[in-house]
Tab-separated table of C-alpha atoms in Angstrom:
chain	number	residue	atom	x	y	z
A	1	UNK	CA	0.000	0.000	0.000
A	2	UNK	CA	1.735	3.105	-1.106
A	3	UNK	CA	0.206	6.545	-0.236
A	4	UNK	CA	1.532	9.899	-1.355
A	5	UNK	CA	1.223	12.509	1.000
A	6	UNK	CA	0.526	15.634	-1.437
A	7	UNK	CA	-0.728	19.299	-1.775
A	8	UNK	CA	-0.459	21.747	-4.134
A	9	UNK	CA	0.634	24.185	-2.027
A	10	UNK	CA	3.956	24.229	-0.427
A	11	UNK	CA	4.267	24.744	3.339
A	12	UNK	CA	0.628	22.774	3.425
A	13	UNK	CA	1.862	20.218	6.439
A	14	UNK	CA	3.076	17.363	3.742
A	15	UNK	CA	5.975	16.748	5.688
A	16	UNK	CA	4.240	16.880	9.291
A	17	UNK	CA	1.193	14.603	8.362
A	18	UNK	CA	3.652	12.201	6.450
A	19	UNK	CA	6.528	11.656	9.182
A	20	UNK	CA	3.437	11.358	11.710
A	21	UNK	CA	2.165	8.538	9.638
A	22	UNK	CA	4.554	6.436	9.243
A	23	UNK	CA	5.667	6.530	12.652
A	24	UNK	CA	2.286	5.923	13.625
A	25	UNK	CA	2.649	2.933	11.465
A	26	UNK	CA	6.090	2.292	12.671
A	27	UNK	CA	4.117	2.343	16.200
A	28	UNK	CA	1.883	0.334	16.033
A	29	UNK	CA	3.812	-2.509	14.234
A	30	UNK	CA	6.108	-2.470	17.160
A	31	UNK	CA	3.264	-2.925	19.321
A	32	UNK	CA	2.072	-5.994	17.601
A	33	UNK	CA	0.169	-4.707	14.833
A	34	UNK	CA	-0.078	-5.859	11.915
A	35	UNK	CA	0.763	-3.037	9.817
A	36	UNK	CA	4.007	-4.173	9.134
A	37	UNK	CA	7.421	-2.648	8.884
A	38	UNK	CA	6.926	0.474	7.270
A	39	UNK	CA	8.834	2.571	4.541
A	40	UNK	CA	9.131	6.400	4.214
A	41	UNK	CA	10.854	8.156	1.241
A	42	UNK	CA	11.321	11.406	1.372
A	43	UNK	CA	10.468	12.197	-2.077
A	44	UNK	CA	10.591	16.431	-1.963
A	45	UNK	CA	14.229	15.981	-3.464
A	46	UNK	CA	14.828	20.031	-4.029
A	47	UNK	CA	14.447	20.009	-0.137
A	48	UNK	CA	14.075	17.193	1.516
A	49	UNK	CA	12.979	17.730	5.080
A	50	UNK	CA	11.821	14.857	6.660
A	51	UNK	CA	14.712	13.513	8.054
A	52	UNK	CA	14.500	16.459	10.627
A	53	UNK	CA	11.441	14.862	12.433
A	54	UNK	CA	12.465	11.448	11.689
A	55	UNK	CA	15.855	11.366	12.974
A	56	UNK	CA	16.981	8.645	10.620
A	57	UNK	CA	20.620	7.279	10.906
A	58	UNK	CA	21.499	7.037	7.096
A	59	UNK	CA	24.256	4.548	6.260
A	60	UNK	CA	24.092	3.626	2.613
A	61	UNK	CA	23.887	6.071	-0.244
A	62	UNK	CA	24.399	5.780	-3.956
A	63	UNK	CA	24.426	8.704	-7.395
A	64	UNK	CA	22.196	9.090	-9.331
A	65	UNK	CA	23.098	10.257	-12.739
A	66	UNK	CA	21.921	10.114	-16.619
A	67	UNK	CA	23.212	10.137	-19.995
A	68	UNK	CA	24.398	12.946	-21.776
A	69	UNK	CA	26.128	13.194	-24.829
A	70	UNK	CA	29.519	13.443	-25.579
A	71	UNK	CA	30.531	14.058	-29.163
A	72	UNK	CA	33.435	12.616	-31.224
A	73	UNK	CA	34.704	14.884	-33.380
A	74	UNK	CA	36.314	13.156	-35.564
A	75	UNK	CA	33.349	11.205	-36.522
A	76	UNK	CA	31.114	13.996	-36.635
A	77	UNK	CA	29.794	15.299	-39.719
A	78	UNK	CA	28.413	18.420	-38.435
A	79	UNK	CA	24.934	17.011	-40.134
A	80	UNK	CA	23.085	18.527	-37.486
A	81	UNK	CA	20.342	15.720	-37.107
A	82	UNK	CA	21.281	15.712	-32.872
A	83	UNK	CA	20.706	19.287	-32.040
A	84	UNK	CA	16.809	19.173	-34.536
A	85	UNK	CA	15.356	15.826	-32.469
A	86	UNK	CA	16.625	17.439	-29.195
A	87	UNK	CA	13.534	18.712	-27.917
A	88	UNK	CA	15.577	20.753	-25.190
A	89	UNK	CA	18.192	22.491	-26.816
A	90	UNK	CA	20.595	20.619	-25.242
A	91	UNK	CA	22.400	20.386	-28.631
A	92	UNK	CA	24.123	23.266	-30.809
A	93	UNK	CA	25.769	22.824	-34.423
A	94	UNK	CA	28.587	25.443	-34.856
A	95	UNK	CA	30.892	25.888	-37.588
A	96	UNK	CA	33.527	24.830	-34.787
A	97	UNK	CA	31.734	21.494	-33.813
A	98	UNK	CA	28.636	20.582	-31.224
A	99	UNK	CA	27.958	22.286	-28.690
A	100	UNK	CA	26.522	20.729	-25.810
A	101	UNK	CA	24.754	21.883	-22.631
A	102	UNK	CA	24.894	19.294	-20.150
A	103	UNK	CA	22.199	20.887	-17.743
A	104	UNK	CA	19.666	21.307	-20.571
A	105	UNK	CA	19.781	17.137	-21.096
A	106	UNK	CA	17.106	15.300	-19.837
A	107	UNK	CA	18.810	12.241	-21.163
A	108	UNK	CA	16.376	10.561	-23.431
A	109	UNK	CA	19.346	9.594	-26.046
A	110	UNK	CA	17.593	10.476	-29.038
A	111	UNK	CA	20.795	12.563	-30.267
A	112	UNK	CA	22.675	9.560	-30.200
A	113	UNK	CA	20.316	7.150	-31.882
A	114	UNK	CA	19.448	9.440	-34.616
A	115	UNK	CA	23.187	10.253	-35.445
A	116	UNK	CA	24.211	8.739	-38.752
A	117	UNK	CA	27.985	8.383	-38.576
A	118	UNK	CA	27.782	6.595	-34.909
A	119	UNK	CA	29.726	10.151	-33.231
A	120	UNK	CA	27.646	10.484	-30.295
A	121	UNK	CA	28.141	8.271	-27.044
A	122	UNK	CA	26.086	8.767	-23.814
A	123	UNK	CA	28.527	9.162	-20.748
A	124	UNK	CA	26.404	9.336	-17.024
A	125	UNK	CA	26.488	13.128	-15.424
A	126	UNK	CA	25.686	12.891	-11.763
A	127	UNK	CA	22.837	14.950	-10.294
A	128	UNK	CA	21.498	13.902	-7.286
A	129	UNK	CA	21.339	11.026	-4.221
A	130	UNK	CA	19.976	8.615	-2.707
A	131	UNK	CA	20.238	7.896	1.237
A	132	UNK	CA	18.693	4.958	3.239
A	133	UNK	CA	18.906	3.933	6.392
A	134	UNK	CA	16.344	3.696	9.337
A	135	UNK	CA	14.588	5.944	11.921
A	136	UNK	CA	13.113	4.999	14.815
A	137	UNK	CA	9.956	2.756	15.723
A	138	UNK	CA	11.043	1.019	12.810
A	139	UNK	CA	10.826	2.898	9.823
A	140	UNK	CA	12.777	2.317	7.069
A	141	UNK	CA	13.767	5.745	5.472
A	142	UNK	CA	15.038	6.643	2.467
A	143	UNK	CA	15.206	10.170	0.826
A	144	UNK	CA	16.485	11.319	-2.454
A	145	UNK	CA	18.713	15.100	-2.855
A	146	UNK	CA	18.871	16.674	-6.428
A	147	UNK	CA	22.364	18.480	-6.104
A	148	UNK	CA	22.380	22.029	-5.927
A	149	UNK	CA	21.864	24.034	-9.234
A	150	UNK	CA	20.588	20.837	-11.249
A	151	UNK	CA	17.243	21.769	-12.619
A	152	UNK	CA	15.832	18.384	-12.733
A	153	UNK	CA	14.446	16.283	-9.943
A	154	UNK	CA	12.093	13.575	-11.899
A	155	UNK	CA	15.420	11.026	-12.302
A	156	UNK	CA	15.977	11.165	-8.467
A	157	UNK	CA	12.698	10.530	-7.691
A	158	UNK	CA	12.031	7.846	-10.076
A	159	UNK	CA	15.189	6.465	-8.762
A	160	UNK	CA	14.786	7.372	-5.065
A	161	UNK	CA	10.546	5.308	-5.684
A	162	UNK	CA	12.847	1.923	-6.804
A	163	UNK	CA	12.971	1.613	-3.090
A	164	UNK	CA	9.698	0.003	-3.356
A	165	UNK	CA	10.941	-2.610	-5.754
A	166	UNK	CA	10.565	-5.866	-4.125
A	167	UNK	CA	8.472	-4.876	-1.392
A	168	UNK	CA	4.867	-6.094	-0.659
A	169	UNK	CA	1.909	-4.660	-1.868
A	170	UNK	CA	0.272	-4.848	1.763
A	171	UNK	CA	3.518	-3.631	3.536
A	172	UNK	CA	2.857	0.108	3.823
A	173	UNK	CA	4.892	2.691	2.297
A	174	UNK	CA	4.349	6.403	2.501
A	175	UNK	CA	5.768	9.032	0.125
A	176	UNK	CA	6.460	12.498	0.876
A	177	UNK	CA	5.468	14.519	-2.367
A	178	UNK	CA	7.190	17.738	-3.884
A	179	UNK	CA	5.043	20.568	-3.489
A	180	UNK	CA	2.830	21.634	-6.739
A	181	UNK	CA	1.183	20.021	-9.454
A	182	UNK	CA	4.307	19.814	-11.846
A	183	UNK	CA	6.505	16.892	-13.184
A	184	UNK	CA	8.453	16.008	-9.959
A	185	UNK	CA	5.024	15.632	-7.908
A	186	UNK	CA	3.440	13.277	-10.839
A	187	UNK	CA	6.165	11.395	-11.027
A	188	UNK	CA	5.576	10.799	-7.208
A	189	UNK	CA	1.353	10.066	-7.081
A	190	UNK	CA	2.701	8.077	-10.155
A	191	UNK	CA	4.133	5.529	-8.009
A	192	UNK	CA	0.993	5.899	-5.775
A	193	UNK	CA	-1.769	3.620	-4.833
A	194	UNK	CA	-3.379	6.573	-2.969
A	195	UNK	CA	-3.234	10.500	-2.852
A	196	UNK	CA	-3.679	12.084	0.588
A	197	UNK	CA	-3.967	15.754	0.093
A	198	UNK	CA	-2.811	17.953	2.838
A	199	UNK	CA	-5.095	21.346	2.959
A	200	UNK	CA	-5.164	24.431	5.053
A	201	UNK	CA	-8.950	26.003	4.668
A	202	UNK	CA	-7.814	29.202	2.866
A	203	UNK	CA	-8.158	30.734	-0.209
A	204	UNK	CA	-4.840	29.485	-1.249
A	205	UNK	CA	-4.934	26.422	0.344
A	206	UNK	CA	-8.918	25.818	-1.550
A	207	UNK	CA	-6.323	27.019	-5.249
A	208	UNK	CA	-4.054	24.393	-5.064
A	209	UNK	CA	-6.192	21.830	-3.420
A	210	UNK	CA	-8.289	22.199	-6.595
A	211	UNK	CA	-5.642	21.664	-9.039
A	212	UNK	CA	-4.455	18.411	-7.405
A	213	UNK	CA	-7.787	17.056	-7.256
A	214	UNK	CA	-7.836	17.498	-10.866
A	215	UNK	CA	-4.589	15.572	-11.116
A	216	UNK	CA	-5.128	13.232	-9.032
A	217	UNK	CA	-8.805	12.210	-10.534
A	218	UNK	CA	-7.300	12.526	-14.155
A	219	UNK	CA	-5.076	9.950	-13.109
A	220	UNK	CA	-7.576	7.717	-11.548
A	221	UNK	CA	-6.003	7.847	-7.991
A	222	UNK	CA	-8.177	7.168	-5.399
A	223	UNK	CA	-7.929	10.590	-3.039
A	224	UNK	CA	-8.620	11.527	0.620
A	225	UNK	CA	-7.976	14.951	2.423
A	226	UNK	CA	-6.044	16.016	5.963
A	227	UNK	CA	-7.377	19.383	6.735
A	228	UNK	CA	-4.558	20.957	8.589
A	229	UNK	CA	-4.599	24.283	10.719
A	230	UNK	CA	-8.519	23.430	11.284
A	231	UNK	CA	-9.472	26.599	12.418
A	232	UNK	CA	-7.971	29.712	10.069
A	233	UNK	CA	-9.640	30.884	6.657
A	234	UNK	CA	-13.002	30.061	5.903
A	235	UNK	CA	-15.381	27.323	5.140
A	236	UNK	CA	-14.521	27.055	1.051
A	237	UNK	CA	-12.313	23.960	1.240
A	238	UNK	CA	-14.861	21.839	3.130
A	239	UNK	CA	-17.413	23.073	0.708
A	240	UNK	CA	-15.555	22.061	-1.967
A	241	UNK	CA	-14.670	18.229	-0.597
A	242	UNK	CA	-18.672	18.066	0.113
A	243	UNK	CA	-19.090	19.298	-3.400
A	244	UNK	CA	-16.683	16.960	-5.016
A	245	UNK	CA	-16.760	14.018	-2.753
A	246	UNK	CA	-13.398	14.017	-1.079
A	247	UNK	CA	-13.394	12.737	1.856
A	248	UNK	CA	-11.803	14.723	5.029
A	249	UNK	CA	-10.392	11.649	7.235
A	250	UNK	CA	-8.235	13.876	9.680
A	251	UNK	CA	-8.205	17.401	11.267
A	252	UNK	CA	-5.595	19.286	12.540
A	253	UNK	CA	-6.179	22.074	14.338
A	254	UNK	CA	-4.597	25.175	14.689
A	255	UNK	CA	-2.686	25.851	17.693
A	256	UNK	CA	0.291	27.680	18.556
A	257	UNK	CA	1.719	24.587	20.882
A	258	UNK	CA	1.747	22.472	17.821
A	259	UNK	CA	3.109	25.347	15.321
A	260	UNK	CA	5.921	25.845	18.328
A	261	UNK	CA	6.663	21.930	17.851
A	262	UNK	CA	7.280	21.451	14.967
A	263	UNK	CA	9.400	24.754	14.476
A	264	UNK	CA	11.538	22.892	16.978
A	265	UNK	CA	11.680	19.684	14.925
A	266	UNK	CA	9.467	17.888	17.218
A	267	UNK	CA	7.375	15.213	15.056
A	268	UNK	CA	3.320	16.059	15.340
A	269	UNK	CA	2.368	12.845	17.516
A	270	UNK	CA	5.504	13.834	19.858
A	271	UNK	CA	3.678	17.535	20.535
A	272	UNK	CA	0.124	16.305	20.585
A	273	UNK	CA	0.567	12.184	21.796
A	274	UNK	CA	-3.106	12.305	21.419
A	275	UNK	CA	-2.676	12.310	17.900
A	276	UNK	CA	-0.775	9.139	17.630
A	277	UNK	CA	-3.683	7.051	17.890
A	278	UNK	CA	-5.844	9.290	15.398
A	279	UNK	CA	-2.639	8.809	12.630
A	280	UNK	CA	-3.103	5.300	13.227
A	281	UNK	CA	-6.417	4.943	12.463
A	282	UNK	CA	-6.000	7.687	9.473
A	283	UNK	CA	-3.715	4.709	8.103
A	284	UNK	CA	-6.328	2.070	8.505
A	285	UNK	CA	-9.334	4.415	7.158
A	286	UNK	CA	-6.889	5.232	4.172
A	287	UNK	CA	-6.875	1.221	3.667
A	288	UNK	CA	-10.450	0.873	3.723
A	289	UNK	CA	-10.886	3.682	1.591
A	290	UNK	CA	-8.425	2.430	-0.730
A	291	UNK	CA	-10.052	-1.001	-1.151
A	292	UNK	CA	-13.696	0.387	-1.414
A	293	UNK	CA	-12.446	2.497	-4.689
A	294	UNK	CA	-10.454	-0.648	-6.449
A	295	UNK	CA	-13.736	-3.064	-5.754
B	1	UNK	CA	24.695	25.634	-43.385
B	2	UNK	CA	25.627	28.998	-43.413
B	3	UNK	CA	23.123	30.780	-45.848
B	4	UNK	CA	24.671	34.295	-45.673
B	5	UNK	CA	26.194	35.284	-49.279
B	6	UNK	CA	29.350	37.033	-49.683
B	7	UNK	CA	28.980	40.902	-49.062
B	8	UNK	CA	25.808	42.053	-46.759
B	9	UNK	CA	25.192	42.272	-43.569
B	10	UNK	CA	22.563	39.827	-42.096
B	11	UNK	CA	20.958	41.847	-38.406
B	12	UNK	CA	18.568	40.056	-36.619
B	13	UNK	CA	15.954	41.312	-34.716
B	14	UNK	CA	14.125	39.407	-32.234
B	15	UNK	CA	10.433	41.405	-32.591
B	16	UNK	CA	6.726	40.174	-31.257
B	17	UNK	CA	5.531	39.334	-34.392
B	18	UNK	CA	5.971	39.698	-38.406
B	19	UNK	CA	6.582	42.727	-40.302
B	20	UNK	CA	8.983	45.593	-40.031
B	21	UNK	CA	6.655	47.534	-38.081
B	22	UNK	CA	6.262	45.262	-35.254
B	23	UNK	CA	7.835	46.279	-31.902
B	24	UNK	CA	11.333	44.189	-30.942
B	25	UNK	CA	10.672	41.338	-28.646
B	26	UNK	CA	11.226	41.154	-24.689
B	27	UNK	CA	12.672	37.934	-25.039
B	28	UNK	CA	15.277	36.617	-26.846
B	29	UNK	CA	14.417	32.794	-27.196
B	30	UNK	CA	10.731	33.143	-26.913
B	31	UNK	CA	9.818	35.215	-29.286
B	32	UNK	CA	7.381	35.618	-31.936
B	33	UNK	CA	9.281	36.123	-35.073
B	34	UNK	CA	12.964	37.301	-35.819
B	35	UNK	CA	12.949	39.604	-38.509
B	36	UNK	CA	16.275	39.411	-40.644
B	37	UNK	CA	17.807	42.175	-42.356
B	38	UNK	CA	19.775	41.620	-45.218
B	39	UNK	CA	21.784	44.382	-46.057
B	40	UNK	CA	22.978	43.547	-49.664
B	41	UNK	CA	19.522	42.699	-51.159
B	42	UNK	CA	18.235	45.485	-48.046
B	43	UNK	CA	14.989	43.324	-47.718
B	44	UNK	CA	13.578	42.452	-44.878
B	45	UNK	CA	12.702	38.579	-44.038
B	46	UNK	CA	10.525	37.628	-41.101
B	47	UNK	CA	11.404	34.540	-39.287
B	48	UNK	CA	8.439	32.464	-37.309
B	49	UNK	CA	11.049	31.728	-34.251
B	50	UNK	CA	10.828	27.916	-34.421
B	51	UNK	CA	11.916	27.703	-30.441
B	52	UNK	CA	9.400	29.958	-29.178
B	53	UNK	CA	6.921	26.688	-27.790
B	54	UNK	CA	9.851	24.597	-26.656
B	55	UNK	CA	9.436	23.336	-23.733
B	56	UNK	CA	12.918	23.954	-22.606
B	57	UNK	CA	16.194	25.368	-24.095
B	58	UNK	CA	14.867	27.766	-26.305
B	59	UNK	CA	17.386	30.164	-25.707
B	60	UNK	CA	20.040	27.068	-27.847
B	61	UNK	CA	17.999	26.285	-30.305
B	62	UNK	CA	16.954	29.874	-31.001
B	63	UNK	CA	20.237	30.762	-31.637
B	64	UNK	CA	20.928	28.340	-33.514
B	65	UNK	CA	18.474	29.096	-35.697
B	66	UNK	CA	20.703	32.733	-36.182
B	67	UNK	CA	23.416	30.566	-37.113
B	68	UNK	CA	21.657	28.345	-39.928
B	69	UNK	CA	20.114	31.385	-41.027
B	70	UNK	CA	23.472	32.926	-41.604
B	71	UNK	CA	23.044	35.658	-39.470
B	72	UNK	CA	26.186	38.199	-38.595
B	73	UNK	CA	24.317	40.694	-36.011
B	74	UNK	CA	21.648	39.882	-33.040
B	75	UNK	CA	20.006	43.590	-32.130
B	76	UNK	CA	17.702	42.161	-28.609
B	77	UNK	CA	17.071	42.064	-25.264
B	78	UNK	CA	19.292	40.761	-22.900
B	79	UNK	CA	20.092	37.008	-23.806
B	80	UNK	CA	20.692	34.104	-21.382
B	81	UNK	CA	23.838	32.701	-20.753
B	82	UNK	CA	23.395	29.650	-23.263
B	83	UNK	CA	21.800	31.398	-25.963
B	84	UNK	CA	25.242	33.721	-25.435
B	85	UNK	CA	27.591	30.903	-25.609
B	86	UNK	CA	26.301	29.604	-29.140
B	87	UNK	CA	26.370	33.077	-30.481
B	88	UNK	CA	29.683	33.944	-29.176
B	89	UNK	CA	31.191	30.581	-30.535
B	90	UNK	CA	29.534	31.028	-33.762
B	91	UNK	CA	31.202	35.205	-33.687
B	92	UNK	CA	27.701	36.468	-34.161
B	93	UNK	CA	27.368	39.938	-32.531
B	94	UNK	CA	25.227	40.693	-30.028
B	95	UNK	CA	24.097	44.381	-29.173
B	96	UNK	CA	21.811	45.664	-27.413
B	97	UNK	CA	18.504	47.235	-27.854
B	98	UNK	CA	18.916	51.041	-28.476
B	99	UNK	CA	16.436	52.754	-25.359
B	100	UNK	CA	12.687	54.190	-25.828
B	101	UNK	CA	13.067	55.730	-29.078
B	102	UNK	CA	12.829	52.364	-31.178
B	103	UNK	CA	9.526	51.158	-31.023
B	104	UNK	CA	9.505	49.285	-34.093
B	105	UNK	CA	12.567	46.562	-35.753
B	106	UNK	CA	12.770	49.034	-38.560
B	107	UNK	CA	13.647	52.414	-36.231
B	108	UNK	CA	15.847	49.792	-34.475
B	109	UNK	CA	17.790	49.191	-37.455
B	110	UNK	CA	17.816	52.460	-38.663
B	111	UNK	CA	19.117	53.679	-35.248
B	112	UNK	CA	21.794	51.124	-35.491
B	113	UNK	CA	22.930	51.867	-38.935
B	114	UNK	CA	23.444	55.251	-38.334
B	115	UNK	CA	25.573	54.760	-35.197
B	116	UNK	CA	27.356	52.039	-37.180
B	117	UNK	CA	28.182	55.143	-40.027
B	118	UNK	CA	28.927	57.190	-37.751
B	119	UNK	CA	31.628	54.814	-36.385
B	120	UNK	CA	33.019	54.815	-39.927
């Protein structure tokens, strides 16, 4: 069971409500649930985050890199066919040979398959990441870090989401999405079985919480909503989960203890313990719900 | 691939759309049309700027369509830093917009001609 915690807007509570889940899950397995030994990835690579309420001890890590071209050019014709299939400009033909701009590749090799005289060879550019290790009750953690300046984060993710490979389908996994509605949050709900969308009832949280319903039912994910900071704005994002059927399976309120918390790097269920229990039964609820939209 | 002849001048003008009395363009790799000024034949030639929906990287491949076009001068806004790097490798010039008084690509080539004559 994988759920992606998501929101379009940043800054939502993605973070809080996922490291509160899985160590809900984490928990409760320890206690002689049945949930199972759980797995978090920290899948907000520009800034991953989690690992301050986590406190994981990370011990392995491997790059992450893709194919670029590199030219020979002595082979090279200057025929130009690389730089017109690029669809990213990551390709030049000068009088003086090809030019090429490394951070512009998204490394889909169509320069060098399309090159007639055999002159382009794809060599691996590292850009990011990936760190596992475990956190306490039990959680298996992973997270993935684009490095600084690269512009794309969809490789590390999909590499940082082969984590699951080889894991159960029942054994619970939850990912912690990139803020927006772009390519690096798809690529996460992607690898989804469920979409829990974090909202705050404002105006701006009711925007963005709009857009990634849109996503999410366009992709035919099955969707539930935390409200978080219960309390602020208005009544417009409830109105709109009535109005669409969303479900809202948790509510956080708004209180300054909990804001205090967590600016301290103090996980949700440690400042409210009361919560704990609620998390837990958000992950069962998310199970049922899960099960009710596949049958 | 070079389709400049020997003798003129070929001056570029990024501009929002086609015709020499459309106003030059914000952006360098996103624009609407270059309009191309050959100074030999002096005729005008208007470009559709086959970058301008790319996705990404349309600084590159806009300026490399100045280069298959044969073009010698690039009269625009300020250009990114890989657009630059093709242009300066293939030794086409860049300058930059002339201020408020050009509100067309034909006043901006007029004002540059006549600074360039007066250089001479």
């Amino acid at each position: 069971m994988r759920v992606a915690v998501a929101s379009g807007k940043g800054g939502t509570g993605k973070t809080t409500v996922a490291a509160a889940l899985v160590h809900a899950i984490g928990s409760g397995s320890g206690r002689g649930g049945t949930e199972g030994t759980p797995l978090m990835l920290d899948c907000d690579v520009e800034a991953p985050d989690a690992h301050i309420y986590l406190q994981p001890v990370l011990d392995e890590s491997r790059a992450v890199s893709i194919p670029i071209p590199s030219v020979d050019e002595v082979r090279c014709d200057l025929c130009g066919r690389c730089a017109e299939v690029c669809r990213f400009g990551a390709l030049a033909v000068l009088a003086s040979g090809i030019k090429t701009f490394p951070a512009l590749c998204h490394g889909c090799g169509s320069c060098a398959r399309v090159c007639p005289r055999g002159a382009i060879t794809e060599v691996r550019r590292k850009i990011g990441v990936i760190e596992t290790g475990a956190a306490p009750p039990g959680v298996r953690f992973a997270r993935g870090m684009l490095d600084v300046g690269e512009p794309m984060a969809v490789p590390v993710i999909r590499e940082l989401l082969r984590e699951i490979d080889g894991i159960g389908a029942d054994a619970p996994v939850v990912l912690d999405a990139p803020p927006g509605t772009s390519c690096p949050a798809m690529a996460v709900l992607r690898g989804a079985d469920y979409a829990l969308l974090v909202a705050e009832p404002t105006p701006f949280g009711l925007h963005d919480l709009r857009l990634m319903t849109e996503a999410v039912r366009e992709m035919g994910l099955p969707a539930g909503v935390v409200l978080n900071r219960e309390g602020i704005g208005d009544g417009e994002v409830e109105r709109f989960c009535r109005q669409t059927g969303l479900k809202v399976l948790l509510r956080i309120p708004y209180q300054r203890e909990i804001a205090e918390g967590l600016a301290r790097g103090i996980l949700l269920t440690a400042v409210v313990p009361g919560l704990e229990a609620a998390f837990l039964g958000l992950w069962q609820r998310i199970q049922q719900e899960q099960m009710a939209d596949v049958h | 691939m070079s389709s400049q002849e020997a003798g003129g001048t070929r001056i570029a003008i990024p501009a929002s759309g086609e015709g020499e009395d459309r106003a030059p363009a914000r952006r360098f790799g996103r624009c609407s049309h270059f309009a191309i000024f050959d100074s030999a034949s002096e005729s005008w030639t208007f470009l559709p700027n086959p970058a301008r929906d790319q996705e990404r990287g349309a600084g590159v491949a806009a300026a490399q369509s100045m280069v298959a076009e044969g073009v010698d001068v690039v009269i625009g806004p300020r250009l990114g830093p890989n657009a630059a790097g093709v242009l300066e490798e293939a030794a086409i010039a860049v300058v930059p917009l002339p201020g408020g008084e050009a509100a067309t690509v034909s006043r901006v080539l007029d004002v540059w001609l006549r600074a360039r004559t007066r250089e001479i």
